[in-house]
Amino acid sequence: MEQGLNFPSTNFYADGMNVTVDSQATMIGRGMDSKPIVLDFCKPQCIYWKEKLERCEQKLEMVIKTNPTKSCLYPMRDWVTCVEACAQPKVHNVLEGTQMNFSRTL
């Protein structure tokens, strides 16, 4: 087994890793897109998938000379899915109208 591999556990994200909602709300209020900042925040939390992608890319450099149809599509998809799964709720939940406020509707 390779040394230094980080395998996912039951919780893919470190405890206490969250972006403050106030900073996103102010950015959204000013008409700025907060998602790139949140994506940069979430990338370190998906280190297992990033390492898997990097290993694939290293092996691909050797294989692509003999078989140009090979790619690292699936490891890339796994890494992007992990980052998006972390970032999307953080961005979505600060948008206006996403909170369910039933007291107003009754």
PDB file of N, CA and C in Angstrom:
ATOM      1  N   MET A   1       0.844  -1.175   0.000  1.00  0.00           N
ATOM      2  CA  MET A   1       0.000   0.000   0.000  1.00  0.00           C
ATOM      3  C   MET A   1       0.891   1.240   0.000  1.00  0.00           C
ATOM      4  N   GLU A   2       0.506   2.236  -0.771  1.00  0.00           N
ATOM      5  CA  GLU A   2       1.302   3.452  -0.901  1.00  0.00           C
ATOM      6  C   GLU A   2       1.259   4.264   0.388  1.00  0.00           C
ATOM      7  N   GLN A   3       2.376   4.856   0.718  1.00  0.00           N
ATOM      8  CA  GLN A   3       2.467   5.671   1.918  1.00  0.00           C
ATOM      9  C   GLN A   3       1.861   7.051   1.667  1.00  0.00           C
ATOM     10  N   GLY A   4       1.274   7.600   2.682  1.00  0.00           N
ATOM     11  CA  GLY A   4       0.773   8.964   2.595  1.00  0.00           C
ATOM     12  C   GLY A   4      -0.590   9.110   1.949  1.00  0.00           C
ATOM     13  N   LEU A   5      -1.308   8.007   1.739  1.00  0.00           N
ATOM     14  CA  LEU A   5      -2.632   8.124   1.145  1.00  0.00           C
ATOM     15  C   LEU A   5      -3.641   8.517   2.216  1.00  0.00           C
ATOM     16  N   ASN A   6      -4.541   9.371   1.865  1.00  0.00           N
ATOM     17  CA  ASN A   6      -5.609   9.772   2.781  1.00  0.00           C
ATOM     18  C   ASN A   6      -6.902   9.143   2.303  1.00  0.00           C
ATOM     19  N   PHE A   7      -7.400   8.171   3.036  1.00  0.00           N
ATOM     20  CA  PHE A   7      -8.628   7.507   2.649  1.00  0.00           C
ATOM     21  C   PHE A   7      -9.806   8.180   3.324  1.00  0.00           C
ATOM     22  N   PRO A   8     -10.942   8.236   2.626  1.00  0.00           N
ATOM     23  CA  PRO A   8     -12.112   8.883   3.227  1.00  0.00           C
ATOM     24  C   PRO A   8     -12.629   8.068   4.399  1.00  0.00           C
ATOM     25  N   SER A   9     -13.119   8.762   5.381  1.00  0.00           N
ATOM     26  CA  SER A   9     -13.727   8.099   6.530  1.00  0.00           C
ATOM     27  C   SER A   9     -15.233   8.310   6.446  1.00  0.00           C
ATOM     28  N   THR A  10     -15.915   8.132   7.540  1.00  0.00           N
ATOM     29  CA  THR A  10     -17.361   8.313   7.523  1.00  0.00           C
ATOM     30  C   THR A  10     -17.728   9.764   7.243  1.00  0.00           C
ATOM     31  N   ASN A  11     -16.861  10.693   7.614  1.00  0.00           N
ATOM     32  CA  ASN A  11     -17.111  12.106   7.363  1.00  0.00           C
ATOM     33  C   ASN A  11     -15.997  12.623   6.447  1.00  0.00           C
ATOM     34  N   PHE A  12     -16.342  13.000   5.238  1.00  0.00           N
ATOM     35  CA  PHE A  12     -15.349  13.453   4.273  1.00  0.00           C
ATOM     36  C   PHE A  12     -14.778  14.819   4.640  1.00  0.00           C
ATOM     37  N   TYR A  13     -15.479  15.576   5.450  1.00  0.00           N
ATOM     38  CA  TYR A  13     -15.092  16.940   5.733  1.00  0.00           C
ATOM     39  C   TYR A  13     -14.619  17.076   7.177  1.00  0.00           C
ATOM     40  N   ALA A  14     -13.617  17.871   7.392  1.00  0.00           N
ATOM     41  CA  ALA A  14     -13.086  18.073   8.736  1.00  0.00           C
ATOM     42  C   ALA A  14     -14.111  18.791   9.603  1.00  0.00           C
ATOM     43  N   ASP A  15     -14.121  18.460  10.881  1.00  0.00           N
ATOM     44  CA  ASP A  15     -15.048  19.110  11.803  1.00  0.00           C
ATOM     45  C   ASP A  15     -14.724  20.600  11.905  1.00  0.00           C
ATOM     46  N   GLY A  16     -15.758  21.418  11.934  1.00  0.00           N
ATOM     47  CA  GLY A  16     -15.573  22.851  12.082  1.00  0.00           C
ATOM     48  C   GLY A  16     -15.205  23.567  10.792  1.00  0.00           C
ATOM     49  N   MET A  17     -15.192  22.859   9.676  1.00  0.00           N
ATOM     50  CA  MET A  17     -14.841  23.494   8.406  1.00  0.00           C
ATOM     51  C   MET A  17     -16.114  24.093   7.802  1.00  0.00           C
ATOM     52  N   ASN A  18     -16.274  25.368   7.949  1.00  0.00           N
ATOM     53  CA  ASN A  18     -17.424  26.028   7.338  1.00  0.00           C
ATOM     54  C   ASN A  18     -17.074  27.470   7.021  1.00  0.00           C
ATOM     55  N   VAL A  19     -17.723  27.985   6.027  1.00  0.00           N
ATOM     56  CA  VAL A  19     -17.526  29.371   5.617  1.00  0.00           C
ATOM     57  C   VAL A  19     -18.601  30.191   6.307  1.00  0.00           C
ATOM     58  N   THR A  20     -18.252  31.361   6.765  1.00  0.00           N
ATOM     59  CA  THR A  20     -19.244  32.176   7.454  1.00  0.00           C
ATOM     60  C   THR A  20     -20.308  32.638   6.478  1.00  0.00           C
ATOM     61  N   VAL A  21     -21.524  32.525   6.905  1.00  0.00           N
ATOM     62  CA  VAL A  21     -22.659  32.889   6.052  1.00  0.00           C
ATOM     63  C   VAL A  21     -22.691  34.394   5.829  1.00  0.00           C
ATOM     64  N   ASP A  22     -22.301  35.166   6.821  1.00  0.00           N
ATOM     65  CA  ASP A  22     -22.362  36.618   6.692  1.00  0.00           C
ATOM     66  C   ASP A  22     -21.492  37.122   5.542  1.00  0.00           C
ATOM     67  N   SER A  23     -20.304  36.537   5.377  1.00  0.00           N
ATOM     68  CA  SER A  23     -19.427  37.001   4.302  1.00  0.00           C
ATOM     69  C   SER A  23     -20.050  36.725   2.941  1.00  0.00           C
ATOM     70  N   GLN A  24     -20.712  35.576   2.800  1.00  0.00           N
ATOM     71  CA  GLN A  24     -21.359  35.262   1.529  1.00  0.00           C
ATOM     72  C   GLN A  24     -22.571  36.160   1.297  1.00  0.00           C
ATOM     73  N   ALA A  25     -23.327  36.391   2.357  1.00  0.00           N
ATOM     74  CA  ALA A  25     -24.523  37.222   2.223  1.00  0.00           C
ATOM     75  C   ALA A  25     -24.146  38.626   1.793  1.00  0.00           C
ATOM     76  N   THR A  26     -23.047  39.168   2.329  1.00  0.00           N
ATOM     77  CA  THR A  26     -22.632  40.515   1.931  1.00  0.00           C
ATOM     78  C   THR A  26     -22.172  40.507   0.481  1.00  0.00           C
ATOM     79  N   MET A  27     -21.449  39.474   0.083  1.00  0.00           N
ATOM     80  CA  MET A  27     -20.993  39.403  -1.306  1.00  0.00           C
ATOM     81  C   MET A  27     -22.182  39.300  -2.251  1.00  0.00           C
ATOM     82  N   ILE A  28     -23.141  38.454  -1.908  1.00  0.00           N
ATOM     83  CA  ILE A  28     -24.321  38.300  -2.755  1.00  0.00           C
ATOM     84  C   ILE A  28     -25.116  39.601  -2.777  1.00  0.00           C
ATOM     85  N   GLY A  29     -25.207  40.278  -1.630  1.00  0.00           N
ATOM     86  CA  GLY A  29     -25.909  41.567  -1.561  1.00  0.00           C
ATOM     87  C   GLY A  29     -25.265  42.625  -2.433  1.00  0.00           C
ATOM     88  N   ARG A  30     -23.949  42.550  -2.613  1.00  0.00           N
ATOM     89  CA  ARG A  30     -23.246  43.506  -3.473  1.00  0.00           C
ATOM     90  C   ARG A  30     -23.237  43.069  -4.932  1.00  0.00           C
ATOM     91  N   GLY A  31     -23.864  41.932  -5.219  1.00  0.00           N
ATOM     92  CA  GLY A  31     -23.933  41.453  -6.600  1.00  0.00           C
ATOM     93  C   GLY A  31     -22.706  40.673  -7.032  1.00  0.00           C
ATOM     94  N   MET A  32     -21.920  40.200  -6.069  1.00  0.00           N
ATOM     95  CA  MET A  32     -20.723  39.427  -6.388  1.00  0.00           C
ATOM     96  C   MET A  32     -21.016  37.935  -6.221  1.00  0.00           C
ATOM     97  N   ASP A  33     -20.294  37.137  -6.981  1.00  0.00           N
ATOM     98  CA  ASP A  33     -20.455  35.695  -6.903  1.00  0.00           C
ATOM     99  C   ASP A  33     -19.514  35.147  -5.833  1.00  0.00           C
ATOM    100  N   SER A  34     -20.063  34.540  -4.796  1.00  0.00           N
ATOM    101  CA  SER A  34     -19.241  34.013  -3.701  1.00  0.00           C
ATOM    102  C   SER A  34     -18.792  32.577  -3.951  1.00  0.00           C
ATOM    103  N   LYS A  35     -19.283  31.944  -5.003  1.00  0.00           N
ATOM    104  CA  LYS A  35     -18.972  30.530  -5.215  1.00  0.00           C
ATOM    105  C   LYS A  35     -17.480  30.255  -5.425  1.00  0.00           C
ATOM    106  N   PRO A  36     -16.710  31.062  -6.176  1.00  0.00           N
ATOM    107  CA  PRO A  36     -15.277  30.755  -6.315  1.00  0.00           C
ATOM    108  C   PRO A  36     -14.540  30.728  -4.978  1.00  0.00           C
ATOM    109  N   ILE A  37     -14.901  31.593  -4.064  1.00  0.00           N
ATOM    110  CA  ILE A  37     -14.254  31.609  -2.749  1.00  0.00           C
ATOM    111  C   ILE A  37     -14.631  30.352  -1.970  1.00  0.00           C
ATOM    112  N   VAL A  38     -15.893  29.969  -2.042  1.00  0.00           N
ATOM    113  CA  VAL A  38     -16.347  28.777  -1.346  1.00  0.00           C
ATOM    114  C   VAL A  38     -15.696  27.534  -1.961  1.00  0.00           C
ATOM    115  N   LEU A  39     -15.550  27.499  -3.285  1.00  0.00           N
ATOM    116  CA  LEU A  39     -14.882  26.365  -3.936  1.00  0.00           C
ATOM    117  C   LEU A  39     -13.439  26.246  -3.464  1.00  0.00           C
ATOM    118  N   ASP A  40     -12.739  27.371  -3.377  1.00  0.00           N
ATOM    119  CA  ASP A  40     -11.360  27.340  -2.875  1.00  0.00           C
ATOM    120  C   ASP A  40     -11.305  26.852  -1.437  1.00  0.00           C
ATOM    121  N   PHE A  41     -12.311  27.177  -0.660  1.00  0.00           N
ATOM    122  CA  PHE A  41     -12.384  26.718   0.723  1.00  0.00           C
ATOM    123  C   PHE A  41     -12.632  25.210   0.796  1.00  0.00           C
ATOM    124  N   CYS A  42     -13.433  24.687  -0.117  1.00  0.00           N
ATOM    125  CA  CYS A  42     -13.822  23.279  -0.065  1.00  0.00           C
ATOM    126  C   CYS A  42     -12.784  22.337  -0.677  1.00  0.00           C
ATOM    127  N   LYS A  43     -11.928  22.818  -1.549  1.00  0.00           N
ATOM    128  CA  LYS A  43     -10.967  21.935  -2.224  1.00  0.00           C
ATOM    129  C   LYS A  43     -10.073  21.160  -1.271  1.00  0.00           C
ATOM    130  N   PRO A  44      -9.527  21.753  -0.210  1.00  0.00           N
ATOM    131  CA  PRO A  44      -8.673  20.970   0.692  1.00  0.00           C
ATOM    132  C   PRO A  44      -9.413  19.840   1.411  1.00  0.00           C
ATOM    133  N   GLN A  45     -10.716  19.940   1.505  1.00  0.00           N
ATOM    134  CA  GLN A  45     -11.486  18.911   2.185  1.00  0.00           C
ATOM    135  C   GLN A  45     -11.647  17.657   1.329  1.00  0.00           C
ATOM    136  N   CYS A  46     -11.346  17.743   0.060  1.00  0.00           N
ATOM    137  CA  CYS A  46     -11.499  16.618  -0.862  1.00  0.00           C
ATOM    138  C   CYS A  46     -10.132  16.093  -1.289  1.00  0.00           C
ATOM    139  N   ILE A  47      -9.213  16.039  -0.361  1.00  0.00           N
ATOM    140  CA  ILE A  47      -7.826  15.682  -0.681  1.00  0.00           C
ATOM    141  C   ILE A  47      -7.703  14.245  -1.192  1.00  0.00           C
ATOM    142  N   TYR A  48      -8.516  13.330  -0.695  1.00  0.00           N
ATOM    143  CA  TYR A  48      -8.455  11.943  -1.163  1.00  0.00           C
ATOM    144  C   TYR A  48      -8.721  11.872  -2.658  1.00  0.00           C
ATOM    145  N   TRP A  49      -9.760  12.559  -3.103  1.00  0.00           N
ATOM    146  CA  TRP A  49     -10.132  12.517  -4.523  1.00  0.00           C
ATOM    147  C   TRP A  49      -9.121  13.264  -5.377  1.00  0.00           C
ATOM    148  N   LYS A  50      -8.555  14.341  -4.853  1.00  0.00           N
ATOM    149  CA  LYS A  50      -7.529  15.095  -5.575  1.00  0.00           C
ATOM    150  C   LYS A  50      -6.270  14.247  -5.756  1.00  0.00           C
ATOM    151  N   GLU A  51      -5.855  13.528  -4.704  1.00  0.00           N
ATOM    152  CA  GLU A  51      -4.694  12.651  -4.814  1.00  0.00           C
ATOM    153  C   GLU A  51      -4.941  11.524  -5.802  1.00  0.00           C
ATOM    154  N   LYS A  52      -6.150  11.006  -5.804  1.00  0.00           N
ATOM    155  CA  LYS A  52      -6.514   9.949  -6.758  1.00  0.00           C
ATOM    156  C   LYS A  52      -6.420  10.474  -8.194  1.00  0.00           C
ATOM    157  N   LEU A  53      -6.880  11.690  -8.415  1.00  0.00           N
ATOM    158  CA  LEU A  53      -6.796  12.314  -9.735  1.00  0.00           C
ATOM    159  C   LEU A  53      -5.345  12.541 -10.131  1.00  0.00           C
ATOM    160  N   GLU A  54      -4.527  13.011  -9.218  1.00  0.00           N
ATOM    161  CA  GLU A  54      -3.111  13.260  -9.529  1.00  0.00           C
ATOM    162  C   GLU A  54      -2.383  11.959  -9.855  1.00  0.00           C
ATOM    163  N   ARG A  55      -2.693  10.867  -9.132  1.00  0.00           N
ATOM    164  CA  ARG A  55      -2.088   9.569  -9.445  1.00  0.00           C
ATOM    165  C   ARG A  55      -2.493   9.114 -10.837  1.00  0.00           C
ATOM    166  N   CYS A  56      -3.757   9.324 -11.182  1.00  0.00           N
ATOM    167  CA  CYS A  56      -4.241   8.952 -12.508  1.00  0.00           C
ATOM    168  C   CYS A  56      -3.529   9.768 -13.581  1.00  0.00           C
ATOM    169  N   GLU A  57      -3.365  11.062 -13.350  1.00  0.00           N
ATOM    170  CA  GLU A  57      -2.701  11.922 -14.335  1.00  0.00           C
ATOM    171  C   GLU A  57      -1.240  11.534 -14.533  1.00  0.00           C
ATOM    172  N   GLN A  58      -0.572  11.117 -13.446  1.00  0.00           N
ATOM    173  CA  GLN A  58       0.818  10.675 -13.564  1.00  0.00           C
ATOM    174  C   GLN A  58       0.919   9.389 -14.382  1.00  0.00           C
ATOM    175  N   LYS A  59       0.017   8.457 -14.131  1.00  0.00           N
ATOM    176  CA  LYS A  59       0.023   7.199 -14.887  1.00  0.00           C
ATOM    177  C   LYS A  59      -0.408   7.433 -16.332  1.00  0.00           C
ATOM    178  N   LEU A  60      -1.283   8.398 -16.528  1.00  0.00           N
ATOM    179  CA  LEU A  60      -1.787   8.691 -17.866  1.00  0.00           C
ATOM    180  C   LEU A  60      -0.687   9.214 -18.783  1.00  0.00           C
ATOM    181  N   GLU A  61       0.275   9.936 -18.218  1.00  0.00           N
ATOM    182  CA  GLU A  61       1.375  10.454 -19.040  1.00  0.00           C
ATOM    183  C   GLU A  61       2.132   9.329 -19.727  1.00  0.00           C
ATOM    184  N   MET A  62       2.262   8.194 -19.065  1.00  0.00           N
ATOM    185  CA  MET A  62       2.956   7.054 -19.662  1.00  0.00           C
ATOM    186  C   MET A  62       2.057   6.287 -20.618  1.00  0.00           C
ATOM    187  N   VAL A  63       0.797   6.133 -20.254  1.00  0.00           N
ATOM    188  CA  VAL A  63      -0.126   5.301 -21.029  1.00  0.00           C
ATOM    189  C   VAL A  63      -0.604   5.993 -22.296  1.00  0.00           C
ATOM    190  N   ILE A  64      -0.738   7.297 -22.270  1.00  0.00           N
ATOM    191  CA  ILE A  64      -1.358   8.017 -23.391  1.00  0.00           C
ATOM    192  C   ILE A  64      -0.536   7.925 -24.674  1.00  0.00           C
ATOM    193  N   LYS A  65       0.761   7.655 -24.533  1.00  0.00           N
ATOM    194  CA  LYS A  65       1.609   7.518 -25.726  1.00  0.00           C
ATOM    195  C   LYS A  65       1.252   6.272 -26.514  1.00  0.00           C
ATOM    196  N   THR A  66       0.842   5.215 -25.808  1.00  0.00           N
ATOM    197  CA  THR A  66       0.474   3.975 -26.488  1.00  0.00           C
ATOM    198  C   THR A  66      -1.024   3.881 -26.763  1.00  0.00           C
ATOM    199  N   ASN A  67      -1.828   4.513 -25.921  1.00  0.00           N
ATOM    200  CA  ASN A  67      -3.278   4.450 -26.101  1.00  0.00           C
ATOM    201  C   ASN A  67      -3.872   5.837 -25.844  1.00  0.00           C
ATOM    202  N   PRO A  68      -4.006   6.659 -26.880  1.00  0.00           N
ATOM    203  CA  PRO A  68      -4.474   8.045 -26.690  1.00  0.00           C
ATOM    204  C   PRO A  68      -5.947   8.170 -26.293  1.00  0.00           C
ATOM    205  N   THR A  69      -6.683   7.073 -26.265  1.00  0.00           N
ATOM    206  CA  THR A  69      -8.101   7.159 -25.900  1.00  0.00           C
ATOM    207  C   THR A  69      -8.314   7.147 -24.390  1.00  0.00           C
ATOM    208  N   LYS A  70      -7.284   6.858 -23.610  1.00  0.00           N
ATOM    209  CA  LYS A  70      -7.412   6.816 -22.150  1.00  0.00           C
ATOM    210  C   LYS A  70      -7.536   8.232 -21.581  1.00  0.00           C
ATOM    211  N   SER A  71      -8.243   8.346 -20.458  1.00  0.00           N
ATOM    212  CA  SER A  71      -8.384   9.654 -19.800  1.00  0.00           C
ATOM    213  C   SER A  71      -8.604   9.444 -18.306  1.00  0.00           C
ATOM    214  N   CYS A  72      -8.595  10.533 -17.578  1.00  0.00           N
ATOM    215  CA  CYS A  72      -8.857  10.521 -16.129  1.00  0.00           C
ATOM    216  C   CYS A  72     -10.220  11.144 -15.850  1.00  0.00           C
ATOM    217  N   LEU A  73     -11.167  10.860 -16.701  1.00  0.00           N
ATOM    218  CA  LEU A  73     -12.487  11.464 -16.586  1.00  0.00           C
ATOM    219  C   LEU A  73     -13.173  11.119 -15.268  1.00  0.00           C
ATOM    220  N   TYR A  74     -13.152   9.855 -14.874  1.00  0.00           N
ATOM    221  CA  TYR A  74     -13.876   9.454 -13.668  1.00  0.00           C
ATOM    222  C   TYR A  74     -13.238   9.971 -12.381  1.00  0.00           C
ATOM    223  N   PRO A  75     -11.910   9.923 -12.226  1.00  0.00           N
ATOM    224  CA  PRO A  75     -11.341  10.557 -11.033  1.00  0.00           C
ATOM    225  C   PRO A  75     -11.597  12.067 -10.988  1.00  0.00           C
ATOM    226  N   MET A  76     -11.597  12.702 -12.148  1.00  0.00           N
ATOM    227  CA  MET A  76     -11.892  14.144 -12.197  1.00  0.00           C
ATOM    228  C   MET A  76     -13.335  14.396 -11.780  1.00  0.00           C
ATOM    229  N   ARG A  77     -14.242  13.555 -12.261  1.00  0.00           N
ATOM    230  CA  ARG A  77     -15.647  13.702 -11.894  1.00  0.00           C
ATOM    231  C   ARG A  77     -15.841  13.506 -10.386  1.00  0.00           C
ATOM    232  N   ASP A  78     -15.141  12.522  -9.813  1.00  0.00           N
ATOM    233  CA  ASP A  78     -15.257  12.274  -8.379  1.00  0.00           C
ATOM    234  C   ASP A  78     -14.770  13.468  -7.561  1.00  0.00           C
ATOM    235  N   TRP A  79     -13.647  14.069  -7.975  1.00  0.00           N
ATOM    236  CA  TRP A  79     -13.109  15.222  -7.257  1.00  0.00           C
ATOM    237  C   TRP A  79     -14.053  16.425  -7.370  1.00  0.00           C
ATOM    238  N   VAL A  80     -14.539  16.690  -8.570  1.00  0.00           N
ATOM    239  CA  VAL A  80     -15.449  17.820  -8.783  1.00  0.00           C
ATOM    240  C   VAL A  80     -16.746  17.610  -8.007  1.00  0.00           C
ATOM    241  N   THR A  81     -17.249  16.383  -7.988  1.00  0.00           N
ATOM    242  CA  THR A  81     -18.471  16.081  -7.249  1.00  0.00           C
ATOM    243  C   THR A  81     -18.280  16.334  -5.755  1.00  0.00           C
ATOM    244  N   CYS A  82     -17.131  15.944  -5.226  1.00  0.00           N
ATOM    245  CA  CYS A  82     -16.843  16.173  -3.806  1.00  0.00           C
ATOM    246  C   CYS A  82     -16.798  17.667  -3.495  1.00  0.00           C
ATOM    247  N   VAL A  83     -16.099  18.429  -4.322  1.00  0.00           N
ATOM    248  CA  VAL A  83     -15.985  19.878  -4.087  1.00  0.00           C
ATOM    249  C   VAL A  83     -17.349  20.547  -4.209  1.00  0.00           C
ATOM    250  N   GLU A  84     -18.112  20.160  -5.203  1.00  0.00           N
ATOM    251  CA  GLU A  84     -19.446  20.748  -5.387  1.00  0.00           C
ATOM    252  C   GLU A  84     -20.390  20.368  -4.254  1.00  0.00           C
ATOM    253  N   ALA A  85     -20.292  19.131  -3.767  1.00  0.00           N
ATOM    254  CA  ALA A  85     -21.153  18.696  -2.661  1.00  0.00           C
ATOM    255  C   ALA A  85     -20.873  19.499  -1.399  1.00  0.00           C
ATOM    256  N   CYS A  86     -19.652  19.950  -1.241  1.00  0.00           N
ATOM    257  CA  CYS A  86     -19.305  20.792  -0.099  1.00  0.00           C
ATOM    258  C   CYS A  86     -19.767  22.232  -0.327  1.00  0.00           C
ATOM    259  N   ALA A  87     -19.554  22.747  -1.524  1.00  0.00           N
ATOM    260  CA  ALA A  87     -19.781  24.171  -1.796  1.00  0.00           C
ATOM    261  C   ALA A  87     -21.249  24.524  -2.055  1.00  0.00           C
ATOM    262  N   GLN A  88     -21.965  23.673  -2.735  1.00  0.00           N
ATOM    263  CA  GLN A  88     -23.312  24.033  -3.170  1.00  0.00           C
ATOM    264  C   GLN A  88     -24.261  24.382  -2.027  1.00  0.00           C
ATOM    265  N   PRO A  89     -24.323  23.599  -0.949  1.00  0.00           N
ATOM    266  CA  PRO A  89     -25.233  23.998   0.136  1.00  0.00           C
ATOM    267  C   PRO A  89     -24.829  25.315   0.790  1.00  0.00           C
ATOM    268  N   LYS A  90     -23.532  25.572   0.869  1.00  0.00           N
ATOM    269  CA  LYS A  90     -23.070  26.811   1.491  1.00  0.00           C
ATOM    270  C   LYS A  90     -23.499  28.026   0.679  1.00  0.00           C
ATOM    271  N   VAL A  91     -23.498  27.900  -0.633  1.00  0.00           N
ATOM    272  CA  VAL A  91     -23.907  29.006  -1.499  1.00  0.00           C
ATOM    273  C   VAL A  91     -25.432  29.088  -1.556  1.00  0.00           C
ATOM    274  N   HIS A  92     -26.081  27.948  -1.736  1.00  0.00           N
ATOM    275  CA  HIS A  92     -27.531  27.926  -1.914  1.00  0.00           C
ATOM    276  C   HIS A  92     -28.275  28.417  -0.680  1.00  0.00           C
ATOM    277  N   ASN A  93     -27.802  28.034   0.497  1.00  0.00           N
ATOM    278  CA  ASN A  93     -28.536  28.341   1.722  1.00  0.00           C
ATOM    279  C   ASN A  93     -28.512  29.818   2.108  1.00  0.00           C
ATOM    280  N   VAL A  94     -27.646  30.623   1.503  1.00  0.00           N
ATOM    281  CA  VAL A  94     -27.653  32.052   1.818  1.00  0.00           C
ATOM    282  C   VAL A  94     -28.448  32.861   0.790  1.00  0.00           C
ATOM    283  N   LEU A  95     -28.953  32.213  -0.234  1.00  0.00           N
ATOM    284  CA  LEU A  95     -29.760  32.924  -1.225  1.00  0.00           C
ATOM    285  C   LEU A  95     -31.129  33.260  -0.648  1.00  0.00           C
ATOM    286  N   GLU A  96     -31.649  34.376  -1.075  1.00  0.00           N
ATOM    287  CA  GLU A  96     -32.946  34.810  -0.581  1.00  0.00           C
ATOM    288  C   GLU A  96     -34.037  33.899  -1.136  1.00  0.00           C
ATOM    289  N   GLY A  97     -34.933  33.470  -0.271  1.00  0.00           N
ATOM    290  CA  GLY A  97     -36.035  32.623  -0.690  1.00  0.00           C
ATOM    291  C   GLY A  97     -35.762  31.145  -0.517  1.00  0.00           C
ATOM    292  N   THR A  98     -34.582  30.761  -0.064  1.00  0.00           N
ATOM    293  CA  THR A  98     -34.289  29.351   0.114  1.00  0.00           C
ATOM    294  C   THR A  98     -34.674  28.838   1.494  1.00  0.00           C
ATOM    295  N   GLN A  99     -34.929  29.729   2.431  1.00  0.00           N
ATOM    296  CA  GLN A  99     -35.343  29.325   3.757  1.00  0.00           C
ATOM    297  C   GLN A  99     -36.855  29.089   3.746  1.00  0.00           C
ATOM    298  N   MET A 100     -37.271  28.023   4.350  1.00  0.00           N
ATOM    299  CA  MET A 100     -38.705  27.713   4.405  1.00  0.00           C
ATOM    300  C   MET A 100     -39.293  28.399   5.631  1.00  0.00           C
ATOM    301  N   ASN A 101     -40.032  29.427   5.401  1.00  0.00           N
ATOM    302  CA  ASN A 101     -40.627  30.194   6.495  1.00  0.00           C
ATOM    303  C   ASN A 101     -42.138  30.010   6.422  1.00  0.00           C
ATOM    304  N   PHE A 102     -42.621  28.977   7.100  1.00  0.00           N
ATOM    305  CA  PHE A 102     -44.040  28.631   7.002  1.00  0.00           C
ATOM    306  C   PHE A 102     -44.912  29.588   7.798  1.00  0.00           C
ATOM    307  N   SER A 103     -44.365  30.302   8.754  1.00  0.00           N
ATOM    308  CA  SER A 103     -45.188  31.197   9.564  1.00  0.00           C
ATOM    309  C   SER A 103     -45.755  32.340   8.719  1.00  0.00           C
ATOM    310  N   ARG A 104     -45.048  32.721   7.674  1.00  0.00           N
ATOM    311  CA  ARG A 104     -45.549  33.805   6.805  1.00  0.00           C
ATOM    312  C   ARG A 104     -46.702  33.344   5.925  1.00  0.00           C
ATOM    313  N   THR A 105     -46.636  32.091   5.485  1.00  0.00           N
ATOM    314  CA  THR A 105     -47.623  31.623   4.514  1.00  0.00           C
ATOM    315  C   THR A 105     -48.948  31.263   5.163  1.00  0.00           C
ATOM    316  N   LEU A 106     -48.965  31.026   6.474  1.00  0.00           N
ATOM    317  CA  LEU A 106     -50.220  30.621   7.115  1.00  0.00           C
ATOM    318  C   LEU A 106     -51.048  31.788   7.538  1.00  0.00           C
TER     319      LEU A 106
END
